[in-house]
Amino acid sequence: GLKEKGVRFYFGPFNFEKIAEAELIVMSPGVSSFRFPEFKKLEQFNREVVSEIELAFRFLKGKLICVTGTNGKSTTATLVHNLFSTAGRKSFLLGNIGVPFVSQVENIRRDEYAVVEVSCFQLEHAKSFKPDYVILTNISADHLDRYPSMKSYVETRKNIFKNITSEDKIILNFDDPLTRRYFPALPCKRPEVLRGLPDGQLYWFSRSSEVHRGVFVRGNNFMFRDKEEIIFFKSSELPLIGLHMVENALAACLVPILEGIEIGLIQKGLKSFQGLKHRIEFVTHFAGVDFINDSKATNVDAVLKAVMSLNSTSQRIVIIMGGKDKGGDFSLLKPVLTDKVKLVVLIGEAASKICTQLNGAVRIKKARSMQEAVRISFEEAKPQGIVLLSPGCASFDMFNSFEHRGELFKEEVLRLKKDMTEGEVWT
């Protein structure tokens, strides 16, 4: 194994002197240099600290497509990969979505694509990292338990742009107010240019405005505009729920369009895409109630998008929220919860904080377990309603991951369905 190749292992408490013996330090995204300022001193010892994506990039031969942003990264990256695969072009889906970039980089040829979901954690130690395409899905408050300020969080995410040249392409969300605030467009009639960035080729995606250069929605049509306009898809044919899914689809389509993939193949890829597990995932329907798993909603903005994506005029949406707080401001949910939600059921460490910040906006109940949360929610959602798991928090207080949380939710829903089918009586 690795020991036979001369690899040395060290297990134990944090030891800066031991780490400083290495010439190159590759940081795990889970280790925060904000919490360990000692890492900033390593350069004094002529030691280089890089992220895993930086290390992988140094060996990449193919084209690099990066998707970053607060929400929608996984769906957008997966859809880009699906569009390339449907068109017969070899691509690798890597990064924050689950498969380390560095584990596959040697297998990627010059005519192939690395589609990499990039988190802000991975960008903390990016040095020469330079994508051919950057998609920034949106920006909202997140990870404020790790970063000292919103400005610090945004500046870290902006690292993805620092090596961009005029040959590379930047794709931004025209509808996202914080994206337009932190990356403002100059008021001009020529293609938009970003202040503070190299004069790269900038494209926008929008579901509400007809952008000068990029993709947008007009009526029932997805439009692409650059030197000319083309219709490339009917929005009614998109097999995904929610306005945010329209945004993800628009963003993802720009890359294959700019890479010259035929419109018919892009249409085929869009129609075949079924979305991701734990992201507005329909679980089942029984006793008049729909159950939806959105366990991947780990921040406030994701909860907002989830609720807005559901069509309900019956005031019968019940949301299960809570978990490990990431510094979110849950009071931002008050208007939409008052308008659309009957009850919020709270679990986990953040329950008390959420309860305080939502006070007066919506009815609230607390549950001690996922089983109890599911059963309370079902009783409140009957006879015609929706139970939505959209926590707005990390999962690590009660679960191993957001996937574990989502799977347990589905298990409890199906157990409840079985109990109801068999006529079990419970209170």
Short mmCIF file of C-alpha atoms in Angstrom, two decimals:
data_model
loop_
_atom_site.label_atom_id
_atom_site.label_comp_id
_atom_site.label_asym_id
_atom_site.label_seq_id
_atom_site.Cartn_x
_atom_site.Cartn_y
_atom_site.Cartn_z
CA GLY A 1 0.00 0.00 0.00
CA LEU A 2 0.97 3.60 0.53
CA LYS A 3 3.36 2.76 3.38
CA GLU A 4 5.44 0.62 1.01
CA LYS A 5 5.74 3.66 -1.28
CA GLY A 6 7.21 5.72 1.51
CA VAL A 7 4.09 7.56 2.60
CA ARG A 8 4.18 8.54 6.26
CA PHE A 9 1.00 8.77 8.32
CA TYR A 10 0.41 10.90 11.37
CA PHE A 11 -2.66 10.48 13.57
CA GLY A 12 -3.32 12.53 16.63
CA PRO A 13 -3.96 16.08 17.80
CA PHE A 14 -3.23 19.06 15.57
CA ASN A 15 0.54 19.46 15.26
CA PHE A 16 1.65 22.48 13.24
CA GLU A 17 5.36 21.60 13.35
CA LYS A 18 4.68 18.15 11.92
CA ILE A 19 2.61 19.58 9.06
CA ALA A 20 5.25 22.22 8.32
CA GLU A 21 7.74 19.46 7.44
CA ALA A 22 5.91 18.92 4.13
CA GLU A 23 6.77 20.95 1.01
CA LEU A 24 3.16 20.88 -0.29
CA ILE A 25 0.11 20.82 1.97
CA VAL A 26 -3.23 19.88 0.38
CA MET A 27 -6.06 21.12 2.59
CA SER A 28 -9.27 19.18 3.05
CA PRO A 29 -12.29 21.45 2.46
CA GLY A 30 -13.48 20.51 5.93
CA VAL A 31 -10.44 22.14 7.58
CA SER A 32 -10.89 25.89 7.95
CA SER A 33 -7.81 28.10 7.81
CA PHE A 34 -9.95 30.73 9.53
CA ARG A 35 -10.00 28.50 12.59
CA PHE A 36 -6.33 27.52 12.29
CA PRO A 37 -4.39 30.73 11.56
CA GLU A 38 -1.18 28.73 11.82
CA PHE A 39 -1.65 27.69 8.18
CA LYS A 40 -1.14 31.29 7.08
CA LYS A 41 2.35 31.14 8.58
CA LEU A 42 3.43 28.21 6.40
CA GLU A 43 4.58 30.45 3.56
CA GLN A 44 7.22 31.80 5.91
CA PHE A 45 8.67 28.27 5.81
CA ASN A 46 8.46 28.20 1.96
CA ARG A 47 5.61 25.73 2.19
CA GLU A 48 2.77 25.80 -0.32
CA VAL A 49 -0.83 25.29 0.84
CA VAL A 50 -3.33 24.36 -1.87
CA SER A 51 -6.80 22.89 -2.20
CA GLU A 52 -7.53 19.53 -3.80
CA ILE A 53 -9.07 21.20 -6.86
CA GLU A 54 -5.89 23.28 -7.29
CA LEU A 55 -3.75 20.14 -7.21
CA ALA A 56 -6.01 18.41 -9.75
CA PHE A 57 -6.06 21.43 -12.07
CA ARG A 58 -2.28 21.31 -12.41
CA PHE A 59 -2.60 17.92 -14.13
CA LEU A 60 -5.75 18.58 -16.22
CA LYS A 61 -5.53 18.20 -20.00
CA GLY A 62 -9.23 18.61 -20.91
CA LYS A 63 -11.64 21.53 -20.61
CA LEU A 64 -12.74 22.64 -17.15
CA ILE A 65 -16.35 23.67 -16.47
CA CYS A 66 -16.93 24.85 -12.89
CA VAL A 67 -20.27 25.41 -11.19
CA THR A 68 -20.27 27.39 -7.95
CA GLY A 69 -22.77 29.42 -5.91
CA THR A 70 -24.82 29.11 -2.75
CA ASN A 71 -27.67 26.98 -4.13
CA GLY A 72 -28.32 24.94 -7.25
CA LYS A 73 -24.72 23.82 -7.82
CA SER A 74 -25.35 20.09 -7.81
CA THR A 75 -28.41 20.21 -10.06
CA THR A 76 -26.76 22.56 -12.55
CA ALA A 77 -23.49 20.60 -12.68
CA THR A 78 -25.33 17.30 -13.10
CA LEU A 79 -27.44 18.77 -15.89
CA VAL A 80 -24.37 20.11 -17.73
CA HIS A 81 -22.86 16.63 -17.50
CA ASN A 82 -26.12 15.06 -18.69
CA LEU A 83 -26.30 17.41 -21.70
CA PHE A 84 -22.75 16.55 -22.77
CA SER A 85 -23.29 12.83 -22.25
CA THR A 86 -26.55 12.88 -24.24
CA ALA A 87 -24.70 14.62 -27.06
CA GLY A 88 -22.04 11.91 -27.10
CA ARG A 89 -19.27 14.04 -25.60
CA LYS A 90 -17.25 12.49 -22.81
CA SER A 91 -17.50 14.35 -19.51
CA PHE A 92 -16.68 13.63 -15.88
CA LEU A 93 -18.95 14.86 -13.04
CA LEU A 94 -16.62 15.69 -10.16
CA GLY A 95 -15.94 17.85 -7.13
CA ASN A 96 -18.20 18.79 -4.26
CA ILE A 97 -20.94 16.56 -5.65
CA GLY A 98 -19.07 13.49 -4.41
CA VAL A 99 -16.19 12.31 -6.65
CA PRO A 100 -12.90 14.11 -5.95
CA PHE A 101 -11.52 15.97 -8.97
CA VAL A 102 -8.02 14.67 -8.26
CA SER A 103 -9.18 11.02 -8.37
CA GLN A 104 -10.12 11.23 -12.05
CA VAL A 105 -7.93 13.96 -13.54
CA GLU A 106 -5.44 11.54 -15.11
CA ASN A 107 -8.30 9.89 -17.06
CA ILE A 108 -9.49 13.10 -18.75
CA ARG A 109 -8.20 13.58 -22.32
CA ARG A 110 -7.74 16.87 -24.16
CA ASP A 111 -11.05 16.57 -26.04
CA GLU A 112 -13.03 15.72 -22.87
CA TYR A 113 -14.66 17.78 -20.13
CA ALA A 114 -14.33 17.99 -16.37
CA VAL A 115 -17.62 19.30 -14.95
CA VAL A 116 -16.71 20.24 -11.38
CA GLU A 117 -19.05 21.42 -8.62
CA VAL A 118 -16.96 23.81 -6.53
CA SER A 119 -17.75 24.87 -2.97
CA CYS A 120 -16.41 28.04 -1.38
CA PHE A 121 -14.39 25.84 1.01
CA GLN A 122 -12.50 24.39 -1.98
CA LEU A 123 -11.72 27.88 -3.26
CA GLU A 124 -9.93 29.00 -0.09
CA HIS A 125 -6.59 27.73 -1.38
CA ALA A 126 -7.00 27.98 -5.16
CA LYS A 127 -3.87 29.54 -6.68
CA SER A 128 -3.51 28.98 -10.44
CA PHE A 129 -6.96 27.37 -10.76
CA LYS A 130 -8.58 28.64 -13.98
CA PRO A 131 -11.80 27.22 -15.48
CA ASP A 132 -12.71 27.53 -19.16
CA TYR A 133 -16.30 28.13 -18.02
CA VAL A 134 -17.58 29.46 -14.69
CA ILE A 135 -21.27 29.23 -13.79
CA LEU A 136 -22.21 31.21 -10.68
CA THR A 137 -25.73 30.11 -9.79
CA ASN A 138 -26.49 32.70 -7.07
CA ILE A 139 -25.24 34.21 -3.81
CA SER A 140 -27.03 34.22 -0.46
CA ALA A 141 -25.96 34.15 3.17
CA ASP A 142 -24.43 30.77 4.01
CA HIS A 143 -21.58 29.25 6.04
CA LEU A 144 -21.50 32.25 8.35
CA ASP A 145 -20.53 29.80 11.08
CA ARG A 146 -17.20 29.45 9.22
CA TYR A 147 -16.60 32.87 7.68
CA PRO A 148 -16.29 35.99 9.85
CA SER A 149 -18.58 38.05 7.57
CA MET A 150 -20.71 37.96 4.44
CA LYS A 151 -17.97 39.94 2.68
CA SER A 152 -15.41 37.28 3.58
CA TYR A 153 -17.72 34.54 2.26
CA VAL A 154 -18.24 36.37 -1.05
CA GLU A 155 -14.55 37.23 -1.48
CA THR A 156 -13.68 33.56 -1.04
CA ARG A 157 -16.15 32.53 -3.72
CA LYS A 158 -14.75 35.22 -6.06
CA ASN A 159 -11.43 33.34 -6.05
CA ILE A 160 -12.82 31.30 -8.93
CA PHE A 161 -12.53 34.36 -11.18
CA LYS A 162 -9.04 35.57 -10.32
CA ASN A 163 -7.24 33.83 -13.21
CA ILE A 164 -9.96 34.23 -15.85
CA THR A 165 -8.81 35.53 -19.24
CA SER A 166 -10.65 36.93 -22.25
CA GLU A 167 -10.74 33.42 -23.74
CA ASP A 168 -12.81 32.06 -20.86
CA LYS A 169 -16.56 32.40 -20.32
CA ILE A 170 -18.41 33.65 -17.24
CA ILE A 171 -22.10 32.79 -16.74
CA LEU A 172 -24.05 34.76 -14.11
CA ASN A 173 -27.61 34.92 -12.76
CA PHE A 174 -29.18 38.23 -13.84
CA ASP A 175 -32.15 37.65 -11.49
CA ASP A 176 -30.07 37.29 -8.33
CA PRO A 177 -29.77 40.64 -6.51
CA LEU A 178 -26.60 39.75 -4.61
CA THR A 179 -24.86 38.53 -7.76
CA ARG A 180 -25.63 41.85 -9.43
CA ARG A 181 -24.51 43.69 -6.30
CA TYR A 182 -21.17 41.97 -5.97
CA PHE A 183 -20.55 41.58 -9.71
CA PRO A 184 -22.20 44.70 -11.19
CA ALA A 185 -22.53 45.18 -14.94
CA LEU A 186 -21.46 48.42 -16.51
CA PRO A 187 -24.43 50.36 -17.97
CA CYS A 188 -23.64 50.03 -21.65
CA LYS A 189 -25.25 48.71 -24.81
CA ARG A 190 -22.39 46.41 -25.71
CA PRO A 191 -22.05 42.97 -24.04
CA GLU A 192 -21.85 43.36 -20.27
CA VAL A 193 -18.46 43.69 -18.63
CA LEU A 194 -17.78 43.04 -14.95
CA ARG A 195 -16.03 45.57 -12.78
CA GLY A 196 -13.04 44.10 -11.00
CA LEU A 197 -12.68 41.12 -13.35
CA PRO A 198 -10.63 40.64 -16.52
CA ASP A 199 -12.53 41.40 -19.70
CA GLY A 200 -13.75 37.83 -20.17
CA GLN A 201 -16.73 36.80 -22.23
CA LEU A 202 -19.70 37.38 -19.92
CA TYR A 203 -23.09 35.75 -20.39
CA TRP A 204 -26.23 36.04 -18.25
CA PHE A 205 -29.15 33.71 -17.62
CA SER A 206 -32.55 35.02 -16.56
CA ARG A 207 -36.12 33.79 -16.27
CA SER A 208 -37.51 37.31 -15.79
CA SER A 209 -35.51 39.64 -18.09
CA GLU A 210 -34.39 39.56 -21.71
CA VAL A 211 -30.64 39.82 -21.23
CA HIS A 212 -28.38 41.38 -23.83
CA ARG A 213 -26.19 38.30 -24.07
CA GLY A 214 -27.10 34.86 -22.78
CA VAL A 215 -30.27 32.83 -22.23
CA PHE A 216 -33.70 33.88 -21.01
CA VAL A 217 -37.40 32.97 -21.05
CA ARG A 218 -39.87 34.60 -23.42
CA GLY A 219 -43.38 33.26 -23.01
CA ASN A 220 -43.04 29.47 -23.23
CA ASN A 221 -39.67 29.60 -24.99
CA PHE A 222 -36.08 29.32 -23.82
CA MET A 223 -34.15 31.86 -25.89
CA PHE A 224 -30.43 32.24 -26.63
CA ARG A 225 -29.17 35.66 -27.65
CA ASP A 226 -25.72 36.68 -28.77
CA LYS A 227 -25.25 38.12 -32.25
CA GLU A 228 -28.67 36.68 -33.10
CA GLU A 229 -31.63 35.10 -31.31
CA ILE A 230 -32.67 31.46 -31.40
CA ILE A 231 -35.43 29.46 -29.67
CA PHE A 232 -33.94 26.28 -28.27
CA PHE A 233 -36.54 24.77 -25.89
CA LYS A 234 -40.14 24.91 -24.66
CA SER A 235 -40.19 25.59 -20.92
CA SER A 236 -43.38 23.56 -20.54
CA GLU A 237 -41.40 20.45 -21.53
CA LEU A 238 -38.92 20.76 -18.64
CA PRO A 239 -39.44 17.72 -16.35
CA LEU A 240 -38.47 19.61 -13.17
CA ILE A 241 -40.47 21.36 -10.42
CA GLY A 242 -39.97 25.01 -9.52
CA LEU A 243 -38.81 28.35 -10.86
CA HIS A 244 -35.30 27.75 -9.48
CA MET A 245 -35.11 24.63 -11.65
CA VAL A 246 -35.78 26.83 -14.68
CA GLU A 247 -32.80 28.95 -13.60
CA ASN A 248 -30.61 25.85 -13.24
CA ALA A 249 -31.64 24.60 -16.68
CA LEU A 250 -30.96 27.96 -18.34
CA ALA A 251 -27.50 28.17 -16.76
CA ALA A 252 -26.61 24.61 -17.73
CA CYS A 253 -27.69 25.03 -21.36
CA LEU A 254 -25.34 27.90 -22.07
CA VAL A 255 -22.21 25.75 -21.93
CA PRO A 256 -23.23 23.15 -24.56
CA ILE A 257 -24.66 25.92 -26.76
CA LEU A 258 -21.33 27.77 -26.65
CA GLU A 259 -19.51 24.48 -27.27
CA GLY A 260 -21.48 24.05 -30.50
CA ILE A 261 -23.70 21.12 -29.52
CA GLU A 262 -26.75 20.74 -31.74
CA ILE A 263 -29.99 22.20 -30.37
CA GLY A 264 -31.85 18.91 -30.89
CA LEU A 265 -29.36 17.10 -28.64
CA ILE A 266 -29.68 19.80 -25.97
CA GLN A 267 -33.45 19.38 -26.08
CA LYS A 268 -33.07 15.62 -25.70
CA GLY A 269 -30.79 16.07 -22.67
CA LEU A 270 -33.19 18.49 -20.98
CA LYS A 271 -36.20 16.23 -21.48
CA SER A 272 -34.38 13.19 -20.07
CA PHE A 273 -33.16 14.87 -16.87
CA GLN A 274 -35.03 13.79 -13.74
CA GLY A 275 -33.34 15.94 -11.10
CA LEU A 276 -31.40 14.90 -8.01
CA LYS A 277 -32.20 12.96 -4.89
CA HIS A 278 -32.94 15.12 -1.84
CA ARG A 279 -33.63 18.21 -3.97
CA ILE A 280 -37.42 18.82 -4.29
CA GLU A 281 -37.69 15.02 -4.60
CA PHE A 282 -41.22 13.64 -4.71
CA VAL A 283 -41.47 10.71 -2.27
CA THR A 284 -45.08 9.51 -2.33
CA HIS A 285 -48.73 10.51 -2.07
CA PHE A 286 -51.30 9.03 0.27
CA ALA A 287 -54.37 10.14 2.22
CA GLY A 288 -54.44 13.33 0.16
CA VAL A 289 -50.93 14.42 1.16
CA ASP A 290 -47.81 14.82 -1.01
CA PHE A 291 -44.45 14.18 0.68
CA ILE A 292 -41.42 16.01 -0.71
CA ASN A 293 -37.80 15.52 0.32
CA ASP A 294 -35.64 18.64 0.07
CA SER A 295 -33.00 17.61 2.59
CA LYS A 296 -30.31 19.29 0.48
CA ALA A 297 -31.79 22.67 1.47
CA THR A 298 -29.16 23.52 4.08
CA ASN A 299 -29.60 27.31 4.14
CA VAL A 300 -32.40 29.87 4.36
CA ASP A 301 -32.42 30.80 0.66
CA ALA A 302 -32.85 27.14 -0.34
CA VAL A 303 -35.92 26.86 1.92
CA LEU A 304 -37.37 30.00 0.35
CA LYS A 305 -36.89 28.62 -3.16
CA ALA A 306 -38.42 25.28 -2.18
CA VAL A 307 -41.57 26.83 -0.72
CA MET A 308 -41.97 29.18 -3.68
CA SER A 309 -41.66 26.24 -6.09
CA LEU A 310 -44.73 24.47 -4.67
CA ASN A 311 -48.16 25.26 -6.04
CA SER A 312 -50.56 25.40 -3.10
CA THR A 313 -53.50 27.70 -2.46
CA SER A 314 -54.91 25.61 0.38
CA GLN A 315 -52.57 26.86 3.16
CA ARG A 316 -51.75 23.20 3.78
CA ILE A 317 -47.96 23.21 3.31
CA VAL A 318 -46.24 21.88 6.41
CA ILE A 319 -42.44 22.27 6.57
CA ILE A 320 -40.02 20.25 8.66
CA MET A 321 -37.04 22.49 9.47
CA GLY A 322 -34.05 22.53 11.78
CA GLY A 323 -30.66 20.98 12.34
CA LYS A 324 -27.21 22.44 12.94
CA ASP A 325 -27.29 26.22 12.51
CA LYS A 326 -24.94 27.75 9.91
CA GLY A 327 -25.53 31.35 10.93
CA GLY A 328 -28.65 31.87 8.80
CA ASP A 329 -31.30 34.57 9.33
CA PHE A 330 -34.59 32.68 9.41
CA SER A 331 -36.63 35.86 9.83
CA LEU A 332 -36.16 36.35 6.06
CA LEU A 333 -38.69 33.52 5.60
CA LYS A 334 -41.51 35.30 7.43
CA PRO A 335 -43.40 36.78 4.44
CA VAL A 336 -43.50 33.58 2.39
CA LEU A 337 -44.30 31.37 5.40
CA THR A 338 -47.17 33.64 6.44
CA ASP A 339 -48.54 33.51 2.90
CA LYS A 340 -48.12 29.84 2.02
CA VAL A 341 -47.44 27.67 5.08
CA LYS A 342 -49.80 26.27 7.72
CA LEU A 343 -47.21 24.90 10.17
CA VAL A 344 -43.46 24.63 10.72
CA VAL A 345 -42.29 21.53 12.60
CA LEU A 346 -38.84 22.02 14.18
CA ILE A 347 -36.16 19.46 14.97
CA GLY A 348 -32.51 19.63 16.02
CA GLU A 349 -30.16 22.11 17.67
CA ALA A 350 -31.41 25.19 15.81
CA ALA A 351 -35.06 24.70 16.81
CA SER A 352 -35.05 27.39 19.51
CA LYS A 353 -33.33 29.98 17.31
CA ILE A 354 -35.72 29.33 14.40
CA CYS A 355 -38.71 29.50 16.73
CA THR A 356 -37.57 32.90 18.01
CA GLN A 357 -36.86 34.33 14.55
CA LEU A 358 -40.16 33.12 13.08
CA ASN A 359 -42.24 34.23 16.05
CA GLY A 360 -45.67 35.46 14.95
CA ALA A 361 -45.29 34.56 11.28
CA VAL A 362 -46.55 30.97 11.36
CA ARG A 363 -47.67 28.25 13.80
CA ILE A 364 -44.78 26.20 15.16
CA LYS A 365 -44.46 22.80 16.80
CA LYS A 366 -41.34 20.97 17.94
CA ALA A 367 -40.50 17.29 17.48
CA ARG A 368 -37.86 15.12 19.12
CA SER A 369 -37.23 12.83 16.15
CA MET A 370 -37.79 12.54 12.41
CA GLN A 371 -40.53 9.96 13.04
CA GLU A 372 -42.41 12.34 15.32
CA ALA A 373 -41.89 15.24 12.87
CA VAL A 374 -43.30 13.23 9.95
CA ARG A 375 -46.40 12.13 11.88
CA ILE A 376 -47.16 15.60 13.26
CA SER A 377 -46.75 17.04 9.76
CA PHE A 378 -49.06 14.45 8.20
CA GLU A 379 -51.86 15.15 10.67
CA GLU A 380 -51.62 18.88 10.01
CA ALA A 381 -51.38 18.55 6.21
CA LYS A 382 -54.52 16.41 5.81
CA PRO A 383 -56.81 16.25 3.92
CA GLN A 384 -55.23 17.97 0.88
CA GLY A 385 -51.74 19.25 1.56
CA ILE A 386 -47.97 18.97 1.29
CA VAL A 387 -45.34 17.80 3.78
CA LEU A 388 -41.99 19.32 2.84
CA LEU A 389 -38.67 18.45 4.48
CA SER A 390 -36.59 21.59 3.85
CA PRO A 391 -34.38 22.03 6.91
CA GLY A 392 -32.47 25.24 6.19
CA CYS A 393 -29.64 23.85 8.34
CA ALA A 394 -26.75 21.43 8.22
CA SER A 395 -27.50 17.85 9.24
CA PHE A 396 -24.65 17.02 11.58
CA ASP A 397 -26.48 17.41 14.89
CA MET A 398 -28.73 14.37 14.35
CA PHE A 399 -27.58 12.77 11.08
CA ASN A 400 -24.41 11.76 9.23
CA SER A 401 -25.17 13.92 6.17
CA PHE A 402 -28.03 15.57 4.32
CA GLU A 403 -28.37 12.32 2.36
CA HIS A 404 -28.78 10.34 5.59
CA ARG A 405 -31.38 12.86 6.79
CA GLY A 406 -33.31 12.63 3.51
CA GLU A 407 -33.25 8.84 3.43
CA LEU A 408 -34.50 8.67 7.03
CA PHE A 409 -37.31 11.07 6.14
CA LYS A 410 -38.32 8.82 3.25
CA GLU A 411 -38.15 5.74 5.47
CA GLU A 412 -40.44 7.35 8.06
CA VAL A 413 -42.89 8.49 5.37
CA LEU A 414 -43.09 5.00 3.88
CA ARG A 415 -43.43 3.47 7.36
CA LEU A 416 -46.32 5.83 8.06
CA LYS A 417 -47.91 4.91 4.74
CA LYS A 418 -47.60 1.22 5.61
CA ASP A 419 -49.11 1.80 9.06
CA MET A 420 -52.04 3.66 7.51
CA THR A 421 -52.56 0.95 4.90
CA GLU A 422 -52.60 -1.74 7.60
CA GLY A 423 -55.00 0.30 9.70
CA GLU A 424 -52.72 0.92 12.66
CA VAL A 425 -54.16 3.43 15.10
CA TRP A 426 -51.71 5.80 16.78
CA THR A 427 -51.82 9.12 18.56
#
